[in-house]
Short mmCIF file of C-alpha atoms and ligand atoms in Angstrom, two decimals:
data_model
loop_
_atom_site.label_atom_id
_atom_site.label_comp_id
_atom_site.label_asym_id
_atom_site.label_seq_id
_atom_site.Cartn_x
_atom_site.Cartn_y
_atom_site.Cartn_z
CA MET A 1 83.94 35.85 216.18
CA LYS A 2 87.32 35.33 214.50
CA TYR A 3 89.47 37.27 212.04
CA PRO A 4 88.71 38.52 209.47
CA GLU A 5 84.96 38.31 210.11
CA ASN A 6 85.15 40.56 213.18
CA VAL A 7 86.85 43.42 211.31
CA ILE A 8 84.28 43.08 208.51
CA THR A 9 81.42 43.24 211.03
CA ALA A 10 83.06 46.19 212.79
CA PHE A 11 83.46 47.93 209.43
CA LYS A 12 79.75 47.59 208.63
CA ALA A 13 78.82 48.90 212.07
CA GLN A 14 81.22 51.86 211.78
CA PHE A 15 80.57 52.95 208.19
CA GLY A 16 77.12 51.53 207.40
CA HIS A 17 78.23 49.49 204.36
CA PRO A 18 80.49 46.49 203.73
CA PRO A 19 84.20 46.91 202.92
CA THR A 20 85.29 46.58 199.29
CA LEU A 21 88.61 44.99 200.25
CA VAL A 22 89.99 42.81 203.06
CA VAL A 23 93.75 42.34 203.40
CA ARG A 24 95.77 40.10 205.74
CA ALA A 25 99.31 41.12 206.70
CA PRO A 26 101.23 38.58 208.82
CA GLY A 27 103.77 39.11 211.57
CA ARG A 28 107.13 37.38 211.31
CA ILE A 29 109.63 35.29 213.17
CA ASN A 30 113.31 35.12 212.37
CA LEU A 31 114.83 31.64 212.49
CA ILE A 32 118.34 33.08 212.67
CA GLY A 33 120.35 36.13 211.53
CA GLU A 34 119.73 38.89 214.05
CA HIS A 35 120.86 42.49 213.51
CA THR A 36 122.51 41.42 210.28
CA ASP A 37 119.95 43.04 207.96
CA TYR A 38 121.13 46.64 208.39
CA ASN A 39 124.70 45.39 208.03
CA GLN A 40 123.85 44.17 204.52
CA GLY A 41 124.12 40.57 205.66
CA PHE A 42 121.93 37.45 205.65
CA VAL A 43 118.67 36.70 207.50
CA LEU A 44 116.28 33.76 207.60
CA PRO A 45 112.81 35.05 208.55
CA ALA A 46 109.33 33.69 207.87
CA ALA A 47 105.76 35.01 207.95
CA ILE A 48 103.59 33.49 210.71
CA ASP A 49 99.96 32.67 211.34
CA LYS A 50 99.41 35.79 213.41
CA ALA A 51 98.34 38.80 211.40
CA VAL A 52 96.83 42.26 211.11
CA TYR A 53 93.60 42.41 209.07
CA PHE A 54 92.36 45.45 207.18
CA ALA A 55 88.76 45.96 206.08
CA ALA A 56 88.78 48.92 203.70
CA ALA A 57 86.84 51.03 201.23
CA PRO A 58 87.89 54.08 199.18
CA LEU A 59 86.77 57.46 200.45
CA ASP A 60 85.82 60.35 198.20
CA ALA A 61 87.86 62.83 200.26
CA PRO A 62 91.56 63.12 201.17
CA ARG A 63 90.99 61.66 204.61
CA LEU A 64 91.81 58.61 206.70
CA ASP A 65 88.90 57.34 208.81
CA CYS A 66 90.22 54.45 210.83
CA LEU A 67 88.97 52.31 213.67
CA ALA A 68 91.56 50.25 215.55
CA GLU A 69 89.45 47.25 216.45
CA ASN A 70 91.82 45.95 219.16
CA PHE A 71 91.45 48.99 221.38
CA GLY A 72 88.27 50.60 220.04
CA ALA A 73 89.94 53.89 219.04
CA PHE A 74 88.72 55.90 216.05
CA VAL A 75 90.63 58.63 214.22
CA ARG A 76 89.73 60.96 211.36
CA ILE A 77 92.80 62.56 209.83
CA GLN A 78 93.19 64.90 206.86
CA LEU A 79 95.79 63.74 204.34
CA THR A 80 96.56 67.09 202.73
CA ASP A 81 99.43 68.05 205.05
CA ILE A 82 100.63 64.88 206.74
CA GLN A 83 102.14 65.33 210.20
CA PRO A 84 102.72 62.76 212.97
CA VAL A 85 99.81 62.60 215.45
CA ALA A 86 99.95 62.30 219.24
CA GLU A 87 97.93 59.04 219.40
CA GLY A 88 100.94 57.12 218.11
CA TRP A 89 99.34 54.18 216.34
CA PRO A 90 97.92 56.07 213.30
CA ASN A 91 101.49 57.16 212.47
CA PHE A 92 102.21 53.73 211.00
CA LEU A 93 99.42 54.41 208.47
CA LEU A 94 100.30 58.07 207.91
CA GLY A 95 103.95 57.15 207.31
CA VAL A 96 102.83 54.96 204.44
CA TYR A 97 100.87 57.82 202.84
CA ASP A 98 103.84 60.11 203.36
CA GLU A 99 106.29 57.78 201.61
CA LEU A 100 103.86 57.09 198.76
CA GLN A 101 103.44 60.82 198.24
CA LYS A 102 107.22 61.34 198.29
CA ALA A 103 107.50 58.64 195.65
CA GLY A 104 105.02 60.55 193.47
CA PHE A 105 101.87 58.50 194.12
CA ARG A 106 98.59 60.15 195.08
CA PRO A 107 96.32 57.53 196.68
CA GLY A 108 92.97 58.92 197.88
CA GLY A 109 91.30 58.61 201.27
CA VAL A 110 90.25 55.40 202.99
CA GLN A 111 87.68 54.07 205.41
CA LEU A 112 89.43 51.45 207.45
CA VAL A 113 88.99 48.98 210.27
CA MET A 114 92.22 47.39 211.39
CA GLY A 115 92.63 44.62 213.92
CA GLY A 116 94.65 41.50 214.53
CA ASP A 117 96.16 38.87 216.77
CA ILE A 118 99.88 39.71 216.70
CA PRO A 119 100.76 40.32 220.35
CA ALA A 120 102.04 43.91 220.55
CA GLY A 121 105.59 44.46 221.77
CA ALA A 122 106.46 40.77 221.48
CA GLY A 123 108.98 41.33 218.70
CA LEU A 124 106.77 39.82 215.99
CA SER A 125 106.82 42.97 213.86
CA SER A 126 103.24 44.09 214.16
CA SER A 127 104.36 47.53 212.96
CA ALA A 128 105.90 46.13 209.77
CA ALA A 129 102.66 44.19 209.25
CA VAL A 130 100.61 47.38 209.60
CA GLU A 131 102.83 49.29 207.17
CA SER A 132 102.95 46.40 204.71
CA GLY A 133 99.22 45.74 204.87
CA MET A 134 98.35 49.42 204.44
CA LEU A 135 100.57 49.66 201.37
CA HIS A 136 98.81 46.69 199.80
CA VAL A 137 95.42 48.19 200.67
CA LEU A 138 96.28 51.45 198.88
CA ASN A 139 98.03 49.69 196.01
CA HIS A 140 94.89 47.66 195.44
CA LEU A 141 92.18 50.27 196.08
CA TYR A 142 93.87 52.91 193.92
CA GLN A 143 95.49 50.60 191.36
CA LEU A 144 98.93 52.06 191.92
CA ASN A 145 100.51 48.97 190.29
CA ILE A 146 103.56 49.05 192.55
CA PRO A 147 105.45 45.71 192.50
CA THR A 148 105.72 43.93 195.86
CA LEU A 149 109.47 44.40 196.19
CA GLU A 150 108.96 48.17 195.88
CA LEU A 151 106.22 48.00 198.52
CA VAL A 152 108.72 46.25 200.81
CA LYS A 153 111.17 49.13 200.37
CA LEU A 154 108.43 51.75 200.85
CA ALA A 155 107.41 50.07 204.12
CA GLN A 156 110.98 50.19 205.38
CA ARG A 157 111.37 53.83 204.39
CA SER A 158 108.15 54.80 206.16
CA GLU A 159 109.43 53.16 209.38
CA ASN A 160 112.85 54.84 208.98
CA ASN A 161 111.58 58.29 208.09
CA PHE A 162 108.19 58.70 209.79
CA ILE A 163 108.61 56.51 212.89
CA GLY A 164 112.34 57.15 213.21
CA LEU A 165 113.52 53.57 213.78
CA GLN A 166 116.52 52.88 211.55
CA CYS A 167 115.44 49.27 211.05
CA GLY A 168 116.61 47.00 208.26
CA ILE A 169 114.43 45.43 205.59
CA MET A 170 113.86 42.00 207.14
CA ASP A 171 110.48 42.49 208.81
CA MET A 172 108.70 44.01 205.83
CA PHE A 173 110.28 41.51 203.48
CA ALA A 174 109.05 38.59 205.58
CA SER A 175 105.55 40.00 206.02
CA GLN A 176 105.11 40.57 202.29
CA MET A 177 107.16 37.78 200.72
CA GLY A 178 106.50 34.88 203.13
CA ARG A 179 105.62 31.43 201.82
CA GLU A 180 103.80 28.54 203.48
CA GLN A 181 106.13 26.16 205.37
CA CYS A 182 109.19 28.06 204.22
CA ALA A 183 111.73 30.46 205.61
CA ILE A 184 113.30 33.10 203.37
CA ARG A 185 117.04 33.23 203.00
CA LEU A 186 117.53 36.88 202.18
CA ASP A 187 120.71 38.63 201.16
CA CYS A 188 120.02 42.10 202.51
CA ARG A 189 122.55 43.71 200.18
CA SER A 190 121.34 42.44 196.81
CA LEU A 191 117.84 41.48 198.02
CA ALA A 192 118.38 38.14 196.29
CA TYR A 193 116.25 35.59 198.11
CA GLU A 194 115.51 31.92 198.17
CA TYR A 195 112.80 29.91 199.93
CA VAL A 196 114.18 27.36 202.36
CA PRO A 197 111.60 24.64 203.11
CA PHE A 198 111.11 24.13 206.82
CA HIS A 199 110.03 20.51 207.08
CA ALA A 200 110.21 20.09 210.83
CA GLU A 201 107.75 17.21 211.06
CA ALA A 202 109.08 16.08 214.43
CA TYR A 203 109.42 19.61 215.85
CA ARG A 204 107.33 22.67 216.51
CA LEU A 205 108.40 26.30 216.68
CA VAL A 206 107.26 27.70 220.02
CA LEU A 207 107.47 31.31 221.18
CA CYS A 208 107.77 32.27 224.85
CA ASP A 209 106.83 35.91 225.43
CA THR A 210 108.78 37.48 228.32
CA ALA A 211 106.16 40.29 228.45
CA VAL A 212 109.11 42.65 228.80
CA LYS A 213 108.29 45.53 226.48
CA HIS A 214 111.36 46.76 224.69
CA ASN A 215 111.45 50.33 226.00
CA LEU A 216 115.17 50.71 225.57
CA ALA A 217 114.98 49.08 222.22
CA ASP A 218 114.49 52.06 219.94
CA SER A 219 117.41 54.14 221.19
CA GLU A 220 119.66 51.10 221.71
CA TYR A 221 118.76 49.81 218.28
CA ASN A 222 119.85 53.02 216.57
CA THR A 223 123.01 53.03 218.74
CA ARG A 224 123.90 49.50 217.62
CA ARG A 225 123.48 50.53 214.05
CA ALA A 226 125.66 53.62 214.54
CA THR A 227 128.42 51.53 216.20
CA CYS A 228 128.42 49.11 213.27
CA GLU A 229 128.72 51.98 210.80
CA GLU A 230 131.54 53.48 212.85
CA SER A 231 133.33 50.11 212.85
CA VAL A 232 133.19 50.10 209.06
CA ARG A 233 134.77 53.56 208.98
CA LEU A 234 137.52 52.40 211.36
CA LEU A 235 138.26 49.31 209.29
CA GLN A 236 138.19 50.96 205.87
CA PRO A 237 141.71 52.46 205.97
CA HIS A 238 143.05 48.91 206.50
CA PHE A 239 140.52 47.05 204.34
CA PRO A 240 139.35 49.41 201.56
CA ASP A 241 136.90 46.83 200.20
CA VAL A 242 134.84 46.76 203.38
CA GLN A 243 131.64 48.68 202.60
CA SER A 244 129.63 47.16 205.46
CA LEU A 245 130.29 44.59 208.21
CA ARG A 246 128.97 42.05 205.73
CA ASP A 247 132.32 42.30 203.96
CA VAL A 248 134.40 41.44 207.02
CA THR A 249 135.75 37.90 206.72
CA PRO A 250 136.64 35.69 209.71
CA GLU A 251 140.32 36.31 208.87
CA MET A 252 139.84 40.07 208.93
CA LEU A 253 137.99 39.70 212.21
CA GLY A 254 141.14 38.23 213.76
CA MET A 255 143.08 41.33 212.70
CA ALA A 256 140.22 43.67 213.63
CA GLN A 257 140.78 42.87 217.27
CA ASP A 258 143.81 45.19 217.22
CA LEU A 259 142.17 47.82 215.04
CA LEU A 260 138.87 48.35 216.84
CA PRO A 261 137.98 49.44 220.37
CA PRO A 262 136.80 46.38 222.40
CA LEU A 263 133.11 47.29 222.19
CA HIS A 264 133.23 47.80 218.43
CA TYR A 265 135.12 44.52 218.09
CA ARG A 266 132.41 42.62 219.98
CA ARG A 267 129.64 44.11 217.83
CA CYS A 268 131.61 43.28 214.71
CA LYS A 269 132.28 39.73 215.91
CA HIS A 270 128.57 39.10 216.36
CA ILE A 271 127.76 40.25 212.83
CA VAL A 272 130.53 38.21 211.20
CA THR A 273 129.74 35.02 213.13
CA GLU A 274 125.95 35.49 212.80
CA ASN A 275 126.17 35.78 209.01
CA ALA A 276 128.12 32.51 208.97
CA ARG A 277 125.47 30.91 211.20
CA VAL A 278 122.68 31.89 208.77
CA LEU A 279 124.47 30.20 205.89
CA ALA A 280 125.26 27.15 208.03
CA SER A 281 121.60 27.01 209.12
CA CYS A 282 120.39 27.00 205.51
CA ALA A 283 122.73 24.10 204.80
CA ALA A 284 121.48 22.24 207.89
CA LEU A 285 117.81 22.82 206.99
CA GLU A 286 118.38 21.60 203.45
CA GLN A 287 119.44 18.30 205.03
CA ASP A 288 116.57 18.43 207.56
CA ASP A 289 119.29 18.45 210.22
CA PHE A 290 117.40 20.06 213.09
CA VAL A 291 119.96 19.05 215.69
CA GLN A 292 122.60 21.09 213.90
CA PHE A 293 120.20 23.96 213.28
CA GLY A 294 119.27 23.93 216.98
CA ALA A 295 122.93 24.15 218.00
CA LEU A 296 123.29 27.21 215.75
CA MET A 297 120.27 28.81 217.46
CA PHE A 298 121.92 28.41 220.87
CA ALA A 299 125.18 29.84 219.49
CA SER A 300 123.27 32.80 218.06
CA HIS A 301 121.80 33.51 221.48
CA ASP A 302 125.20 33.43 223.16
CA SER A 303 126.52 35.89 220.62
CA LEU A 304 123.53 38.24 221.02
CA GLN A 305 123.85 38.03 224.80
CA HIS A 306 127.59 38.54 225.17
CA ASP A 307 128.89 40.21 222.01
CA TYR A 308 126.00 42.27 220.66
CA GLU A 309 124.51 42.77 224.15
CA VAL A 310 120.87 43.11 223.15
CA SER A 311 119.42 40.44 225.43
CA CYS A 312 117.96 40.87 228.94
CA PRO A 313 117.82 38.70 232.10
CA GLU A 314 114.35 37.33 231.24
CA LEU A 315 115.41 36.19 227.76
CA ASP A 316 118.65 34.70 229.09
CA PHE A 317 116.76 32.85 231.79
CA LEU A 318 114.28 31.31 229.33
CA VAL A 319 117.04 30.21 226.97
CA ALA A 320 119.05 28.74 229.87
CA GLN A 321 115.95 26.79 230.99
CA ALA A 322 115.32 25.55 227.46
CA ARG A 323 118.93 24.39 227.20
CA THR A 324 118.42 22.00 230.12
CA ASN A 325 115.36 20.43 228.44
CA PRO A 326 116.29 17.40 226.28
CA ALA A 327 113.19 17.95 224.10
CA VAL A 328 114.52 21.34 222.94
CA ALA A 329 116.82 21.25 219.90
CA GLY A 330 117.53 24.98 220.00
CA ALA A 331 116.45 28.27 221.55
CA ARG A 332 117.39 31.92 221.29
CA MET A 333 116.13 35.44 221.76
CA MET A 334 114.48 36.79 218.65
CA GLY A 335 114.20 40.19 216.96
CA GLY A 336 115.64 43.48 218.13
CA GLY A 337 116.04 42.31 221.73
CA PHE A 338 115.73 43.86 225.22
CA GLY A 339 112.49 41.91 225.66
CA GLY A 340 110.02 40.20 223.38
CA CYS A 341 110.08 36.46 222.76
CA THR A 342 112.42 33.52 222.73
CA LEU A 343 112.10 31.17 219.76
CA ASN A 344 112.30 27.47 220.63
CA LEU A 345 112.56 24.40 218.45
CA VAL A 346 110.77 21.75 220.48
CA GLU A 347 110.04 18.08 219.83
CA LYS A 348 106.38 17.92 218.86
CA ASN A 349 105.34 15.39 221.47
CA SER A 350 106.91 17.39 224.26
CA VAL A 351 105.49 20.85 223.50
CA GLU A 352 102.93 20.75 226.30
CA ALA A 353 105.47 19.63 228.89
CA PHE A 354 107.96 22.24 227.65
CA GLU A 355 105.44 25.07 227.96
CA LYS A 356 104.41 23.91 231.41
CA ALA A 357 108.01 23.76 232.62
CA GLN A 358 108.88 27.17 231.15
CA LYS A 359 105.78 28.77 232.68
CA ALA A 360 106.46 27.34 236.14
CA ALA A 361 110.13 28.37 236.08
CA TYR A 362 109.33 31.89 234.86
CA LEU A 363 106.63 32.41 237.46
CA LYS A 364 108.99 31.27 240.20
CA GLU A 365 111.87 33.45 239.01
CA PHE A 366 110.07 36.65 237.99
CA GLY A 367 106.54 36.32 239.43
CA VAL A 368 105.12 36.79 235.93
CA GLU A 369 102.79 34.56 233.87
CA LEU A 370 104.56 33.42 230.73
CA HIS A 371 102.60 33.26 227.49
CA CYS A 372 103.72 30.43 225.15
CA PHE A 373 102.36 29.65 221.69
CA GLY A 374 103.27 27.61 218.64
CA VAL A 375 103.54 29.25 215.22
CA SER A 376 103.24 28.00 211.64
CA LEU A 377 104.89 29.51 208.57
CA VAL A 378 102.44 31.06 206.10
CA GLU A 379 102.08 33.13 202.91
CA GLY A 380 102.94 36.82 203.00
CA VAL A 381 100.44 39.70 202.66
CA GLY A 382 97.37 38.74 200.69
CA VAL A 383 93.94 39.91 199.67
CA VAL A 384 91.40 37.88 201.63
CA ARG A 385 88.35 39.34 199.93
CA SER A 386 87.81 41.86 197.18
CA GLU A 387 84.66 43.20 195.54
CA GLU A 388 86.22 44.12 192.21
C1 GLA B 401 114.09 44.54 214.39
C2 GLA B 401 114.28 45.31 213.08
C3 GLA B 401 114.84 44.39 211.99
C4 GLA B 401 116.06 43.63 212.47
C5 GLA B 401 115.82 43.00 213.84
C6 GLA B 401 117.06 42.39 214.42
O1 GLA B 401 113.09 43.58 214.24
O2 GLA B 401 113.06 45.88 212.67
O3 GLA B 401 115.12 45.16 210.84
O4 GLA B 401 117.19 44.46 212.48
O5 GLA B 401 115.31 43.92 214.77
O6 GLA B 401 117.50 41.34 213.65
#
């Protein structure tokens, strides 16, 4: 049985009645613009056809009854005094309640079955999908009437405050605001956005999952963010208009070399050049110039590998392999880094051969089976079924 039917069936078995609401919350890819979101810069993400599904019904008690269909775990948690729980996974749901309560909303309890096909730890933002989906479930069930852009911000705050990852807004924005066959060019300072059609008829977007789980990622992620903020403080006496690394121009970057410690300079260089690559990518995609866009993907990887230093040997290896393949227009590591997937732009007719070659090379080098899969760009969070 496929999604969402299996979560609906599981709901009936668990609670003895059908759900009143079914919501789909997609994962995301990012075409380009990595680690720029929390520097108030530009990103180009998209929602993908891998999602978390929620079958839900209101509960006449302040309680969360939730079955995680993927691993068959059930929790029953009181919502009167919300505290993080040891199981880990329910915290993504509790964080949403916590932020809603802080914002003055009082949604009631829920019966929930949650399950999906976003591979965990692959850097496809399953956690942002869970937070985003849960917010839409509560918004709908309890008619909170919160506009989507506010739900995006609430999802980010619940990750920042309850989970403790100081992530930017990109993942939640993509999961909730995605559009079919489009990427989203998002200005993370103003939240102004524009849909960029992705008409890659001759190409397919293929993910290669290193299966390296980003253990280091959370602490390193917050460290990267802190170094960027420190760089801003170091630059401000010389450039008073710089409020974030977004404001550093290529000219300032030249001067920054003498003003910043070498590590700070490298981090800063990545952000400045990556923001420029996002804008250049949008221009290339508007012309359907996938060769140019592919070259920018490779350049983004180099910068993430050498300047921002968030890659890992497995990611570097897969990108280096892809580079030698004439059917690949571009490839790069994607997301926070230290593991997860590479994103590859591959000629459609050569996808099978590409996957085969990548799998064989990876097995030989690391002794690990590589999982490869194509993705399509889809609509953001949506109600699949509702009884009202
Ligand atoms: C993670 C974060 C995002 C973003 C990326 C890197 O996915 O959740 O906010 O910073 O890393 O681009």
